[in-house]
Amino acid sequence: MDSVVSDATAVSETPALAGIPAQPGPEDPVLDTEEGAQDWQLDHSRAPIATKIVVAGGFGVGKTTFVRAVSEITPLQTEALMTRASEDTDDLTATPDKLTTTVAMDFGRITLDNDLVLYVFGTPGQQRFWFMWDDLVRGAIGAIVLADTRRLTDCFPALDYFESCGLPYIVAVNHFEGTELFEADDVREALTVPAHVPVVIMDARKRYSVVESLLAMVAHALDATPE
């Protein structure tokens, strides 16, 4: 016990208060806390605008990949291994190599501008997890509905949901390799998406493509609810 006390005293000549660590002396190196910081982080007179966007769509359409590709932090993922218990409900015809599925949500963050930070939430795709959507969309400025042209009907529940709750949304067609590439107008017609709703073609694996989709969503949300 004596050795512990002597070691603590050697760190600083001023005894530390209970629960408060001793402060470094003048000769101790001090970390540069401003290194790598954003402009808005150093300007305490203003704070960034934090917004929330939801990414929804059918099972295996690429929501987890979307969030992972764009997040500037290690994304929160709630992936679980798929088992034989889901064979009768989860169709793997289009994605035979899929081994895991999202059982709660995906979460990531991206700074689009000095004053704009987006928090991106990915919803689970299976119907048995839809009860979580009401909580995930609360406070969101808009949503991105991911679509796969091989199974467009899978995104109808998401389209109906956002139409019914009045949340601005766009449709982002995630183009998979080896599949036919359709024009945005063709997808709009197939899904009967209203003319004012943007439809974009993108690749959920590529960061720049995901960023463009997010920018389209933000712009549409501002047009729909400018206040």
Coordinates of C-alpha atoms in Angstrom, one line a residue:
M1 CA 0.0 0.0 0.0
D2 CA 2.9 2.3 0.8
S3 CA 4.4 1.8 -2.7
V4 CA 1.1 2.9 -4.2
V5 CA 1.0 6.1 -2.3
S6 CA 4.6 6.9 -3.1
D7 CA 3.9 6.3 -6.8
A8 CA 0.9 8.6 -6.8
T9 CA 2.8 11.3 -5.1
A10 CA 5.6 11.1 -7.7
V11 CA 3.1 12.0 -10.4
S12 CA 2.4 15.5 -9.0
E13 CA 3.6 17.4 -6.0
T14 CA 0.0 18.7 -5.5
P15 CA -2.1 16.0 -3.9
A16 CA -5.2 15.1 -6.0
L17 CA -8.6 15.6 -4.5
A18 CA -10.7 12.6 -4.0
G19 CA -12.0 11.3 -7.3
I20 CA -10.1 13.9 -9.3
P21 CA -6.8 12.9 -11.0
A22 CA -3.7 14.9 -10.5
Q23 CA -3.1 17.5 -13.2
P24 CA 0.1 17.2 -15.4
G25 CA 3.0 19.5 -14.5
P26 CA 4.4 22.2 -16.8
E27 CA 7.0 19.8 -18.1
D28 CA 4.4 17.1 -19.0
P29 CA 3.4 16.9 -22.7
V30 CA -0.2 18.1 -23.5
L31 CA -2.1 16.6 -26.3
D32 CA -3.3 18.9 -29.1
T33 CA -7.0 18.5 -28.8
E34 CA -7.7 20.7 -31.9
E35 CA -5.8 18.4 -34.2
G36 CA -8.1 17.0 -36.9
A37 CA -11.1 18.8 -35.5
Q38 CA -13.8 20.2 -37.8
D39 CA -14.3 24.0 -38.0
W40 CA -17.6 23.9 -36.2
Q41 CA -16.1 21.9 -33.4
L42 CA -13.7 24.7 -32.6
D43 CA -16.3 27.5 -32.9
H44 CA -18.3 27.3 -29.7
S45 CA -20.7 30.0 -30.9
R46 CA -22.4 27.6 -33.3
A47 CA -23.4 24.0 -33.4
P48 CA -23.9 21.6 -36.3
I49 CA -27.4 20.8 -37.5
A50 CA -28.0 17.1 -36.6
T51 CA -30.6 15.4 -38.8
K52 CA -31.9 11.8 -39.0
I53 CA -32.5 9.8 -42.1
V54 CA -34.0 6.3 -42.3
V55 CA -33.0 3.7 -44.9
A56 CA -35.7 1.1 -45.5
G57 CA -36.6 -1.5 -48.0
G58 CA -37.1 -5.3 -48.4
F59 CA -35.0 -8.1 -47.1
G60 CA -31.5 -8.3 -48.5
V61 CA -31.8 -5.1 -50.6
G62 CA -28.5 -3.6 -49.2
K63 CA -29.5 -1.4 -46.3
T64 CA -26.6 -2.6 -44.1
T65 CA -24.2 -2.2 -46.9
F66 CA -25.5 1.3 -47.5
V67 CA -24.9 2.4 -43.9
R68 CA -21.5 0.7 -43.7
A69 CA -20.3 2.3 -47.0
V70 CA -21.0 5.9 -45.9
S71 CA -20.5 6.0 -42.1
E72 CA -17.5 8.0 -40.9
I73 CA -17.6 6.1 -37.6
T74 CA -17.7 2.3 -37.0
P75 CA -21.3 1.6 -37.7
L76 CA -23.6 -0.1 -35.2
Q77 CA -24.9 -3.3 -36.7
T78 CA -27.2 -5.9 -35.3
E79 CA -26.5 -8.8 -37.6
A80 CA -27.5 -12.3 -36.7
L81 CA -26.8 -15.6 -38.5
M82 CA -29.6 -16.9 -40.5
T83 CA -30.9 -20.3 -39.5
R84 CA -33.2 -22.9 -41.0
A85 CA -36.0 -21.6 -38.9
S86 CA -36.4 -18.7 -41.4
E87 CA -36.3 -20.7 -44.6
D88 CA -40.0 -20.5 -45.1
T89 CA -40.1 -16.7 -44.7
D90 CA -36.8 -15.3 -46.0
D91 CA -36.4 -15.7 -49.8
L92 CA -32.8 -16.1 -50.7
T93 CA -33.3 -16.7 -54.4
A94 CA -31.8 -13.3 -55.3
T95 CA -29.1 -13.3 -52.6
P96 CA -28.0 -16.9 -52.2
D97 CA -24.8 -16.0 -50.4
K98 CA -26.5 -14.0 -47.7
L99 CA -25.6 -15.5 -44.3
T100 CA -26.7 -12.8 -41.8
T101 CA -29.7 -10.5 -41.4
T102 CA -30.4 -7.3 -39.5
V103 CA -32.6 -8.0 -36.4
A104 CA -32.8 -4.5 -34.9
M105 CA -31.2 -1.7 -36.9
D106 CA -28.0 -0.3 -38.5
F107 CA -26.6 3.1 -37.4
G108 CA -24.0 5.3 -38.9
R109 CA -23.0 9.0 -39.1
I110 CA -21.7 11.2 -41.8
T111 CA -20.7 14.9 -41.9
L112 CA -21.9 16.3 -45.2
D113 CA -20.9 19.9 -44.5
N114 CA -19.4 21.9 -41.7
D115 CA -22.8 22.5 -40.2
L116 CA -24.7 19.4 -41.3
V117 CA -24.4 16.0 -39.7
L118 CA -26.6 13.1 -40.8
Y119 CA -27.5 10.2 -38.5
V120 CA -28.4 7.2 -40.8
F121 CA -30.7 4.5 -39.4
G122 CA -31.2 1.3 -41.4
T123 CA -34.4 -0.6 -40.7
P124 CA -34.8 -4.4 -40.6
G125 CA -36.4 -5.8 -43.7
Q126 CA -38.4 -8.8 -42.6
Q127 CA -42.1 -8.3 -41.8
R128 CA -41.7 -9.8 -38.3
F129 CA -39.5 -6.8 -37.4
W130 CA -41.7 -4.1 -38.8
F131 CA -43.0 -3.2 -35.3
M132 CA -39.8 -1.4 -34.8
W133 CA -40.3 1.1 -37.6
D134 CA -42.4 3.5 -35.7
D135 CA -39.6 4.1 -33.2
L136 CA -36.9 4.2 -35.8
V137 CA -38.6 6.9 -37.9
R138 CA -39.4 9.2 -35.0
G139 CA -37.7 12.5 -35.5
A140 CA -36.4 11.7 -39.0
I141 CA -36.5 14.4 -41.8
G142 CA -37.0 11.8 -44.5
A143 CA -36.4 8.3 -45.7
I144 CA -34.6 6.4 -48.5
V145 CA -36.4 3.4 -49.8
L146 CA -33.9 0.9 -51.4
A147 CA -35.2 -1.2 -54.3
D148 CA -33.9 -4.2 -56.1
T149 CA -35.2 -4.4 -59.7
R150 CA -35.3 -8.2 -59.5
R151 CA -38.0 -8.0 -56.7
L152 CA -39.6 -4.6 -56.8
T153 CA -42.6 -5.7 -54.9
D154 CA -40.5 -6.1 -51.8
C155 CA -40.3 -2.3 -51.4
F156 CA -44.1 -1.7 -51.6
P157 CA -44.6 -2.0 -47.8
A158 CA -41.9 0.7 -47.2
L159 CA -43.5 3.0 -49.8
D160 CA -47.0 2.5 -48.3
Y161 CA -45.6 3.2 -44.8
F162 CA -44.0 6.5 -45.7
E163 CA -46.9 7.6 -47.8
S164 CA -49.3 6.9 -45.0
C165 CA -47.2 8.7 -42.3
G166 CA -46.4 11.7 -44.6
L167 CA -42.6 11.4 -44.2
P168 CA -40.7 12.7 -47.3
Y169 CA -38.9 9.9 -49.1
I170 CA -36.9 9.1 -52.2
V171 CA -36.5 5.7 -54.0
A172 CA -32.9 4.6 -54.5
V173 CA -32.5 1.6 -56.9
N174 CA -29.5 -0.5 -55.7
H175 CA -28.0 -1.9 -58.9
F176 CA -26.6 -5.4 -58.3
E177 CA -23.8 -6.7 -60.6
G178 CA -25.1 -9.1 -63.3
T179 CA -28.6 -7.6 -63.3
E180 CA -30.2 -5.6 -66.0
L181 CA -29.8 -1.8 -65.5
F182 CA -33.1 0.1 -65.8
E183 CA -33.7 3.8 -66.2
A184 CA -35.1 5.7 -63.2
D185 CA -38.3 6.5 -65.2
D186 CA -38.9 2.8 -65.8
V187 CA -38.6 2.1 -62.1
R188 CA -40.9 5.1 -61.3
E189 CA -43.6 3.7 -63.6
A190 CA -43.3 0.2 -62.3
L191 CA -43.7 1.3 -58.7
T192 CA -46.2 4.1 -59.6
V193 CA -44.1 6.6 -57.6
P194 CA -45.5 10.1 -57.8
A195 CA -43.7 12.6 -60.1
H196 CA -42.5 14.8 -57.2
V197 CA -40.6 11.9 -55.5
P198 CA -37.0 11.5 -56.8
V199 CA -35.9 8.1 -58.1
V200 CA -32.1 7.6 -58.3
I201 CA -29.9 4.7 -59.5
M202 CA -27.0 3.9 -57.1
D203 CA -24.6 1.3 -55.8
A204 CA -24.8 0.8 -52.0
R205 CA -21.2 -0.5 -52.0
K206 CA -19.7 2.8 -53.2
R207 CA -19.4 5.7 -50.8
Y208 CA -19.8 8.5 -53.4
S209 CA -23.0 6.9 -54.8
V210 CA -24.5 6.6 -51.3
V211 CA -23.5 10.3 -50.5
E212 CA -25.3 11.4 -53.7
S213 CA -28.4 9.5 -52.6
L214 CA -28.3 11.2 -49.2
L215 CA -27.9 14.6 -50.8
A216 CA -30.9 13.9 -52.9
M217 CA -32.9 13.0 -49.8
V218 CA -31.9 16.1 -47.9
A219 CA -32.8 18.3 -50.9
H220 CA -36.2 16.6 -51.3
A221 CA -36.9 17.0 -47.6
L222 CA -36.1 20.7 -47.7
D223 CA -38.4 21.1 -50.7
A224 CA -41.2 19.2 -49.0
T225 CA -40.8 20.8 -45.5
P226 CA -38.8 24.0 -46.0
E227 CA -39.5 25.3 -42.5

